[in-house]
Amino acid sequence: MNPPDSTDPFTHGLALNDEGMDLRERFQATGSDADLDAAIETVRRAEALVDAGGSGGTAHGTVLSNLGSMLATKAYRTGRQNLLEEGVVHLRRAVACAAETAHDRAARSANLGQALAVQASLNGDPTTLTEGLTLLEEALRVGDPDDPVRAVAASAYAMGLRVRAELTGEPAHPAGEVPDPYTMPDTLADDADPDQVAAVLANVGLARLQSADPAERETAIAGALDLAARAVRAMTPARADSAITASHLVTLALRHYHRTGRLSELDRAVALGDALTDRLPAGLRPMLLVNMALALDLRSRRSASRADATRAVALCERAAQETADSPQVAATVALNHAICLENRWRLTDDPHDLVRARRILTRVAGTVPAPALRGHAAMNLAALHLARAEHTAEQAEQARTAPAGSGVAGRVARRASRLYRTILSRLSAVGDIDHAIGYATQAAAELPTDWDGYGTVLLNLARAHVARWRRDGRPADLEQATDNYRRLVDLDSEAPLRRIVAGQEWGDLAAGTGAWPTAHQAYRRAVTLLPMFATWRADRRDHEFVLGMVSELARDATAAALYAGDPDDAVVLAELGRGVMLNHVTSYHTEFDELARTAPTLAERLRATLSALNEDGVAPPVPDPVPDAREAAEPADPQTDLMTALTDRRHLIDRLTQILDDIRALPGLARFALPPRPADLRAETAEGPVVIVNVSRHRCDALLVGADGVTHVPLPDLRHADVTARARQLLTATTDGDEEMVRAILRWLWATTVGPVLARLGLTAAAVGDRLPRVWWVPTGMLAAMPLHAATDDNHCALDLVVSSFAPTIRSLGHSRRTRTTGLPRRLCLVLPAPDDRSGLPAARREAQRLRERFGADHTDLIAAEAGAATVAAALPGHAWAHFACHARSDLADPSNSRLLLSSATDGALTVERLVRLRADGGELAFLSACETAMSGPHLADEAVHLAAGFLTAGFGQVIATLWAVKDPVARRTTDEVYAALIDQRGHASPVAAADALHRATLATRARYPDAPTAWTAYIHLGR
C-alpha cells in the first residue's frame, strides 16, 4: 500500500470526502446553502479522485452515496430536478459497488430508494416509484434493527407509500415481508437519534393522512399531531433537519385546519410554532416563522383580528431578516410577507401596507431567477391591483354620495372635494386595472399550465379583462374575459372550486349582455361541477362555506335554461345545484353502498381519489364573497414543496376517469354519479305534481313536473328582491306576533306564486269528496322559509284546495319513498323532558302522557336530560316513529349546528351534523314538536340545512316540522290531533298518511284561531 501522501489520488479523495462530510454536518447545524454547496463540490472532487485511484469498490460506493445524497438534499431545497437526476445517477453507481457490511447495503439502498420516490412524485412514473419502494424494502429487510439507517429507510418508505397512493390509488399498505414503517415510532431504540424520531413521525403521519379512508383522515392527522409533542421534545435544536421537521409539524396543523375548518387547529399551529421558534438558531427559523405567519393570517381572516394580522406581518419580517443565503427561501418569505401585508390592509385600510406589498411583489416578479416564483408574484400582483381598483371605485362612490352639508359655501366645497376625490380614485382604478392585466399576462406566461394553481392565473386575467370591459366597453376585453373563463372551466387539472366560481362569473357576464345560450352553457358547466366538490370530504362546513359562496348559481342556471327555451334542462339544473350535500349523502346511502357491495376495491379507490382532488380545501369564512384570486406562496419548507409536487392533479383526473369508467361497466351501475335524466325525475311524480319555484336574479318561474312532462309557468310578479324583503318581514312578524303582517305575506304568496301555479294545475276550486289532491313544493332561495301551503286571498286558501308537502329536491322525495326496510317494529321513540323539567314546556309532559296512552307498551321513553344525544341517536334506527317534545335552536350562521336541545350537558344537543350521519332506513315518521325545526337562513337556503331535512337524510320517510316558534297549547293540540288521525283506539298504526293527518290538524287549528295565522301556518310536512 502506498503511503498516504497528497500524490495518492485515492487517499487524497478519501480525505476530501471526510472534509465534505464535515461541511455537510455544518450545513445541518446552520442551514446555510453555502455550506451545502461547498460540501457538494468537495465530495464531487473526492469522487473523481477515488474513481481515478481505482483502489476500492466499497470506499468508492460510500463516496458516491454521500455525493448523491447531498445532491438530492440540494434538489429538495431548490426544486431543481436536474440536481435530483444527477444525484440518482451517483446513487445507482453506489448501489452497484461492493458493500462490506449490512449497514452499507441498507444505507445505499435507502438513499437511492428515497431519491427515486421523490423523482416519481415529480414525473408521475410508477415504474420509478416501484423501483424506489423495492430498494427501501430491501433496506428495511437487511438493516440491523438497532441500526439508525433503519429509521431513515422507514421514514422514506412511508413517504414512498404515500406517493404510490396518490399516483395509483392503491392503498398505502407496506409489503407483508418487511417491517411496518407505521409502527416504527413505537419501536425505535431509546437512544435513537431524536431528529430521526421526529422525521419518522412526520412522514408516517402524512402517509397515514394520504392513505387513510377520508372519513378517518381527521383521526390520522390528530394522531400525528399528538405524536408531534414527543417529536418537539426530542428534537435537537441546532440541526437543519430539525427545522424542517418543526415546520412540518406546523404544516400538519394547518392541514388539519383546512380539512376541519376548526379554529382550534390554527391555535394549535401557532402554539406549536411558539414552542419551537426559540429552540432553533436564527438561520433555521425562516420556514417555521412563515408557517406560523400563514396560520395567523388565516386566523385573522376568520376573526377579523388586526392583532393576528399584525403579528403575521411581523413574523414574515423576522423571517426575512433571518433568511440564509437561499434565493428561493428568501423569495418565498417575501411572497408570503406581501400576502400578509395585503390582508392587514383589508382590515385596517392603511395604504402603507398596500404600497409595501406591491413593492415586494414587484421586486420578486422582476428579479428572482426562478420563473415559477416570478409568475407567482405576478399572479399576486394582479390580484392586488384588482383589489385596489375595486377599493378605489368604492371610495369614489362614497365620495359621490356623501351628504352635501349645510349652506351654499359648504355644498360647493363638498362638491368640489367629492369631484376631486372621484377623479383621483377613477384615475387610480384605471391604472390598477391595466396593471392587473399586465401582471396576470406575465403570470400566465411564467407559470406552467399544468401547475396546480394555474386556474388562479386565469381567474385573475378574466376578472381584469371584465373590469376593463366595464370601464372602456371594448369588445376585445369581453372576448378575452370569456376565453379565460372558458379555459378555466375546462381545466380538468384544476380544483373544482375555482372552476365553479369561473363558470358562475362567466354566466353572470353572458347574462349581463343578454347572451342567454352562452349563459346557459356557462352556468351549466359550473352546476355540474358542484357534486364533484361535495365528495367524501370529512367536514360539512367546508361544503357549507363553498356552497354559500355560490348560493345563487343553480337558480341563475335554471333561469338561463328557461331563457334558452329548455325547461327540461332547467329542472335538471335545479336538481343538480340544490341540496348538493343532502343528495350526496342520500346517494352515498344508495349508489355508493351498492358499489361497496359489488366492488369494494373500486369503492375505496374512488373515495381516495375524490378526497385527494379536493385536498387543497377552502379555509372557511373569509370576508370576501368569492375566493381570493391570489395564492399564498408555499412555505419555505422543502418538505412542503415536496407535498405540493405530490398533489399532481393530472394523475388524479386520469385515475378518476378510469375508475368511473370501470364502475359504470358494472351491472346496474351504468348511471353511477351521472346527472339525473328528466325521465328519472318525472318518475317521482306518480303520486302528484312537484312544483319547483325558482327565484333568480334574472327571472322567477314555476316548473310543474308531472308524469307527462314539464310545464313552465312564468311568475312575473314574483321578484328576487321582494322574496328577500318578505322573508325578513316574516321573521320579524312571527317573532313579534304581528298577525296582520303574516296575513299580508300570505296574500302576497297567493298573488305572486301559489295562485298562478294552482290555476295552471286546475286546482282553484275545492275538490269533490273527502280527499284533496296532493302537491309537493320545492321552493328555492328564501321562498323556502315561506308558508306556501297556507297562501290565501279573499276567495281562496291553499289549505282548502290541496294537501301540500315539501321536499328539498325531487331526488330527496324519491329517497324518502325508497329507503324503507321491513322488520322494524311499528313503535315510537319518545324523546321528552324530565318530569320535573322547568324549561318552559309544561304542555310537553301532558303531550308525552297522551302518547304513552296511545302507544301503550309499544314505545320507548327517553328522558332527554338523562339519555344525551349519543343515546338518542343510537336509538333512532331501531324505531319506526320518533317524536321529540323539546326545545330546538336554529343556527342560521352555522346551519349544521342547528340542534334539538335535549339537556345542558356536553352531549345534550342532537345536531344536523350528527343526524346526517345516521342510518335510520326503517324510519317512517319523525314528528319534531319543537320550534324552528324547518327554518332556513339566507346563506344556505337551497341546501335545506335544517333539522327536518336532517331526519329525511337519515332515512325517515316523512317529517313534521315547524317554520317558526309555536305556542305550547297549539303544539299540544296539533300533536294530539295528528296522532289521533294516524292511530286507532287499539293502538295499532294505520297506513302512514302524515300529510293528510297534519292537514286536518291544521284546518282544526285555523278554525280555533282564525285571526292568528302564525298558529295555523307554522307546521309543514316533508317527504313522501
mmCIF file of N, CA, C and O in Angstrom, residues 275-322:
data_model
loop_
_atom_site.group_PDB
_atom_site.id
_atom_site.type_symbol
_atom_site.label_atom_id
_atom_site.label_comp_id
_atom_site.label_asym_id
_atom_site.label_seq_id
_atom_site.Cartn_x
_atom_site.Cartn_y
_atom_site.Cartn_z
ATOM 1 N N ALA A 275 -43.730 27.247 20.561
ATOM 2 C CA ALA A 275 -42.926 26.342 21.378
ATOM 3 C C ALA A 275 -41.600 26.007 20.728
ATOM 4 O O ALA A 275 -40.626 25.685 21.421
ATOM 5 N N LEU A 276 -41.540 26.105 19.400
ATOM 6 C CA LEU A 276 -40.342 25.657 18.685
ATOM 7 C C LEU A 276 -39.406 26.789 18.277
ATOM 8 O O LEU A 276 -38.204 26.582 18.140
ATOM 9 N N THR A 277 -39.956 27.974 18.073
ATOM 10 C CA THR A 277 -39.185 29.047 17.444
ATOM 11 C C THR A 277 -37.876 29.325 18.166
ATOM 12 O O THR A 277 -36.803 29.369 17.547
ATOM 13 N N ASP A 278 -37.938 29.540 19.448
ATOM 14 C CA ASP A 278 -36.744 29.950 20.184
ATOM 15 C C ASP A 278 -35.772 28.807 20.421
ATOM 16 O O ASP A 278 -34.672 29.035 20.938
ATOM 17 N N ARG A 279 -36.150 27.591 20.043
ATOM 18 C CA ARG A 279 -35.241 26.458 20.197
ATOM 19 C C ARG A 279 -34.335 26.293 18.989
ATOM 20 O O ARG A 279 -33.444 25.457 19.001
ATOM 21 N N LEU A 280 -34.608 27.060 17.935
ATOM 22 C CA LEU A 280 -33.821 26.929 16.716
ATOM 23 C C LEU A 280 -32.934 28.149 16.539
ATOM 24 O O LEU A 280 -33.332 29.269 16.866
ATOM 25 N N PRO A 281 -31.733 27.950 15.988
ATOM 26 C CA PRO A 281 -30.878 29.101 15.694
ATOM 27 C C PRO A 281 -31.487 29.959 14.593
ATOM 28 O O PRO A 281 -32.320 29.497 13.806
ATOM 29 N N ALA A 282 -31.046 31.208 14.530
ATOM 30 C CA ALA A 282 -31.667 32.178 13.628
ATOM 31 C C ALA A 282 -31.688 31.695 12.184
ATOM 32 O O ALA A 282 -32.672 31.878 11.472
ATOM 33 N N GLY A 283 -30.620 31.051 11.735
ATOM 34 C CA GLY A 283 -30.550 30.651 10.335
ATOM 35 C C GLY A 283 -31.523 29.567 9.960
ATOM 36 O O GLY A 283 -31.756 29.322 8.775
ATOM 37 N N LEU A 284 -32.099 28.889 10.966
ATOM 38 C CA LEU A 284 -33.001 27.779 10.671
ATOM 39 C C LEU A 284 -34.471 28.120 10.925
ATOM 40 O O LEU A 284 -35.334 27.284 10.753
ATOM 41 N N ARG A 285 -34.738 29.337 11.321
ATOM 42 C CA ARG A 285 -36.099 29.675 11.714
ATOM 43 C C ARG A 285 -37.020 30.134 10.584
ATOM 44 O O ARG A 285 -38.238 30.083 10.740
ATOM 45 N N PRO A 286 -36.538 30.639 9.453
ATOM 46 C CA PRO A 286 -37.447 31.278 8.481
ATOM 47 C C PRO A 286 -38.636 30.428 8.067
ATOM 48 O O PRO A 286 -39.767 30.919 8.012
ATOM 49 N N MET A 287 -38.401 29.144 7.755
ATOM 50 C CA MET A 287 -39.520 28.333 7.277
ATOM 51 C C MET A 287 -40.578 28.149 8.359
ATOM 52 O O MET A 287 -41.782 28.130 8.086
ATOM 53 N N LEU A 288 -40.140 28.005 9.610
ATOM 54 C CA LEU A 288 -41.091 27.878 10.702
ATOM 55 C C LEU A 288 -41.850 29.181 10.918
ATOM 56 O O LEU A 288 -43.074 29.185 11.129
ATOM 57 N N LEU A 289 -41.154 30.299 10.854
ATOM 58 C CA LEU A 289 -41.801 31.597 11.043
ATOM 59 C C LEU A 289 -42.860 31.860 9.968
ATOM 60 O O LEU A 289 -43.938 32.392 10.263
ATOM 61 N N VAL A 290 -42.560 31.484 8.743
ATOM 62 C CA VAL A 290 -43.518 31.707 7.656
ATOM 63 C C VAL A 290 -44.760 30.844 7.851
ATOM 64 O O VAL A 290 -45.893 31.293 7.638
ATOM 65 N N ASN A 291 -44.575 29.590 8.264
ATOM 66 C CA ASN A 291 -45.742 28.747 8.523
ATOM 67 C C ASN A 291 -46.595 29.315 9.649
ATOM 68 O O ASN A 291 -47.827 29.295 9.591
ATOM 69 N N MET A 292 -45.948 29.820 10.690
ATOM 70 C CA MET A 292 -46.696 30.476 11.769
ATOM 71 C C MET A 292 -47.452 31.693 11.237
ATOM 72 O O MET A 292 -48.607 31.942 11.607
ATOM 73 N N ALA A 293 -46.792 32.458 10.382
ATOM 74 C CA ALA A 293 -47.447 33.636 9.805
ATOM 75 C C ALA A 293 -48.683 33.243 9.002
ATOM 76 O O ALA A 293 -49.718 33.916 9.065
ATOM 77 N N LEU A 294 -48.586 32.152 8.252
ATOM 78 C CA LEU A 294 -49.742 31.697 7.482
ATOM 79 C C LEU A 294 -50.895 31.319 8.403
ATOM 80 O O LEU A 294 -52.064 31.614 8.117
ATOM 81 N N ALA A 295 -50.582 30.657 9.520
ATOM 82 C CA ALA A 295 -51.634 30.293 10.475
ATOM 83 C C ALA A 295 -52.289 31.544 11.055
ATOM 84 O O ALA A 295 -53.521 31.628 11.172
ATOM 85 N N LEU A 296 -51.481 32.522 11.426
ATOM 86 C CA LEU A 296 -52.033 33.765 11.968
ATOM 87 C C LEU A 296 -52.838 34.519 10.920
ATOM 88 O O LEU A 296 -53.878 35.116 11.219
ATOM 89 N N ASP A 297 -52.353 34.509 9.677
ATOM 90 C CA ASP A 297 -53.063 35.188 8.596
ATOM 91 C C ASP A 297 -54.444 34.571 8.391
ATOM 92 O O ASP A 297 -55.449 35.274 8.272
ATOM 93 N N LEU A 298 -54.501 33.231 8.386
ATOM 94 C CA LEU A 298 -55.787 32.561 8.242
ATOM 95 C C LEU A 298 -56.699 32.859 9.423
ATOM 96 O O LEU A 298 -57.900 33.084 9.260
ATOM 97 N N ARG A 299 -56.114 32.868 10.623
ATOM 98 C CA ARG A 299 -56.933 33.128 11.802
ATOM 99 C C ARG A 299 -57.484 34.551 11.776
ATOM 100 O O ARG A 299 -58.629 34.794 12.174
ATOM 101 N N SER A 300 -56.694 35.482 11.278
ATOM 102 C CA SER A 300 -57.175 36.862 11.209
ATOM 103 C C SER A 300 -58.317 36.995 10.208
ATOM 104 O O SER A 300 -59.215 37.832 10.377
ATOM 105 N N ARG A 301 -58.307 36.183 9.159
ATOM 106 C CA ARG A 301 -59.396 36.231 8.182
ATOM 107 C C ARG A 301 -60.685 35.665 8.771
ATOM 108 O O ARG A 301 -61.777 36.066 8.393
ATOM 109 N N ARG A 302 -60.543 34.705 9.665
ATOM 110 C CA ARG A 302 -61.721 34.163 10.334
ATOM 111 C C ARG A 302 -62.307 35.148 11.338
ATOM 112 O O ARG A 302 -63.522 35.273 11.481
ATOM 113 N N SER A 303 -61.430 35.808 12.083
ATOM 114 C CA SER A 303 -61.879 36.616 13.216
ATOM 115 C C SER A 303 -61.811 38.117 12.964
ATOM 116 O O SER A 303 -62.223 38.893 13.822
ATOM 117 N N ALA A 304 -61.252 38.514 11.795
ATOM 118 C CA ALA A 304 -61.005 39.936 11.510
ATOM 119 C C ALA A 304 -60.107 40.560 12.583
ATOM 120 O O ALA A 304 -60.228 41.737 12.918
ATOM 121 N N SER A 305 -59.170 39.748 13.106
ATOM 122 C CA SER A 305 -58.287 40.213 14.174
ATOM 123 C C SER A 305 -57.124 41.006 13.589
ATOM 124 O O SER A 305 -56.290 40.458 12.856
ATOM 125 N N ARG A 306 -57.052 42.272 13.915
ATOM 126 C CA ARG A 306 -55.923 43.081 13.479
ATOM 127 C C ARG A 306 -54.647 42.650 14.187
ATOM 128 O O ARG A 306 -53.550 42.737 13.622
ATOM 129 N N ALA A 307 -54.779 42.189 15.441
ATOM 130 C CA ALA A 307 -53.589 41.756 16.180
ATOM 131 C C ALA A 307 -52.932 40.565 15.497
ATOM 132 O O ALA A 307 -51.704 40.517 15.354
ATOM 133 N N ASP A 308 -53.736 39.591 15.068
ATOM 134 C CA ASP A 308 -53.169 38.437 14.366
ATOM 135 C C ASP A 308 -52.544 38.854 13.041
ATOM 136 O O ASP A 308 -51.481 38.359 12.653
ATOM 137 N N ALA A 309 -53.219 39.740 12.324
ATOM 138 C CA ALA A 309 -52.673 40.197 11.041
ATOM 139 C C ALA A 309 -51.351 40.908 11.244
ATOM 140 O O ALA A 309 -50.397 40.716 10.467
ATOM 141 N N THR A 310 -51.263 41.716 12.286
ATOM 142 C CA THR A 310 -50.022 42.448 12.557
ATOM 143 C C THR A 310 -48.912 41.498 12.965
ATOM 144 O O THR A 310 -47.758 41.651 12.537
ATOM 145 N N ARG A 311 -49.235 40.500 13.766
ATOM 146 C CA ARG A 311 -48.192 39.556 14.157
ATOM 147 C C ARG A 311 -47.729 38.722 12.967
ATOM 148 O O ARG A 311 -46.546 38.392 12.849
ATOM 149 N N ALA A 312 -48.645 38.377 12.065
ATOM 150 C CA ALA A 312 -48.258 37.636 10.859
ATOM 151 C C ALA A 312 -47.257 38.445 10.046
ATOM 152 O O ALA A 312 -46.241 37.909 9.559
ATOM 153 N N VAL A 313 -47.519 39.732 9.893
ATOM 154 C CA VAL A 313 -46.580 40.599 9.173
ATOM 155 C C VAL A 313 -45.232 40.629 9.893
ATOM 156 O O VAL A 313 -44.163 40.533 9.269
ATOM 157 N N ALA A 314 -45.260 40.750 11.221
ATOM 158 C CA ALA A 314 -44.014 40.821 11.989
ATOM 159 C C ALA A 314 -43.201 39.537 11.859
ATOM 160 O O ALA A 314 -41.971 39.581 11.751
ATOM 161 N N LEU A 315 -43.864 38.388 11.851
ATOM 162 C CA LEU A 315 -43.145 37.120 11.700
ATOM 163 C C LEU A 315 -42.501 37.018 10.321
ATOM 164 O O LEU A 315 -41.383 36.508 10.180
ATOM 165 N N CYS A 316 -43.207 37.488 9.298
ATOM 166 C CA CYS A 316 -42.603 37.477 7.960
ATOM 167 C C CYS A 316 -41.389 38.400 7.908
ATOM 168 O O CYS A 316 -40.378 38.079 7.262
ATOM 169 N N GLU A 317 -41.490 39.540 8.555
ATOM 170 C CA GLU A 317 -40.352 40.465 8.587
ATOM 171 C C GLU A 317 -39.166 39.831 9.310
ATOM 172 O O GLU A 317 -38.013 39.951 8.873
ATOM 173 N N ARG A 318 -39.450 39.134 10.395
ATOM 174 C CA ARG A 318 -38.379 38.449 11.119
ATOM 175 C C ARG A 318 -37.776 37.332 10.262
ATOM 176 O O ARG A 318 -36.554 37.153 10.229
ATOM 177 N N ALA A 319 -38.626 36.599 9.563
ATOM 178 C CA ALA A 319 -38.123 35.537 8.686
ATOM 179 C C ALA A 319 -37.238 36.115 7.591
ATOM 180 O O ALA A 319 -36.200 35.535 7.239
ATOM 181 N N ALA A 320 -37.627 37.268 7.054
ATOM 182 C CA ALA A 320 -36.823 37.904 6.005
ATOM 183 C C ALA A 320 -35.451 38.304 6.541
ATOM 184 O O ALA A 320 -34.430 38.150 5.855
ATOM 185 N N GLN A 321 -35.407 38.793 7.774
ATOM 186 C CA GLN A 321 -34.131 39.191 8.378
ATOM 187 C C GLN A 321 -33.236 37.993 8.642
ATOM 188 O O GLN A 321 -32.007 38.098 8.575
ATOM 189 N N GLU A 322 -33.827 36.840 8.952
ATOM 190 C CA GLU A 322 -33.043 35.679 9.343
ATOM 191 C C GLU A 322 -32.824 34.690 8.208
ATOM 192 O O GLU A 322 -32.204 33.650 8.411
#
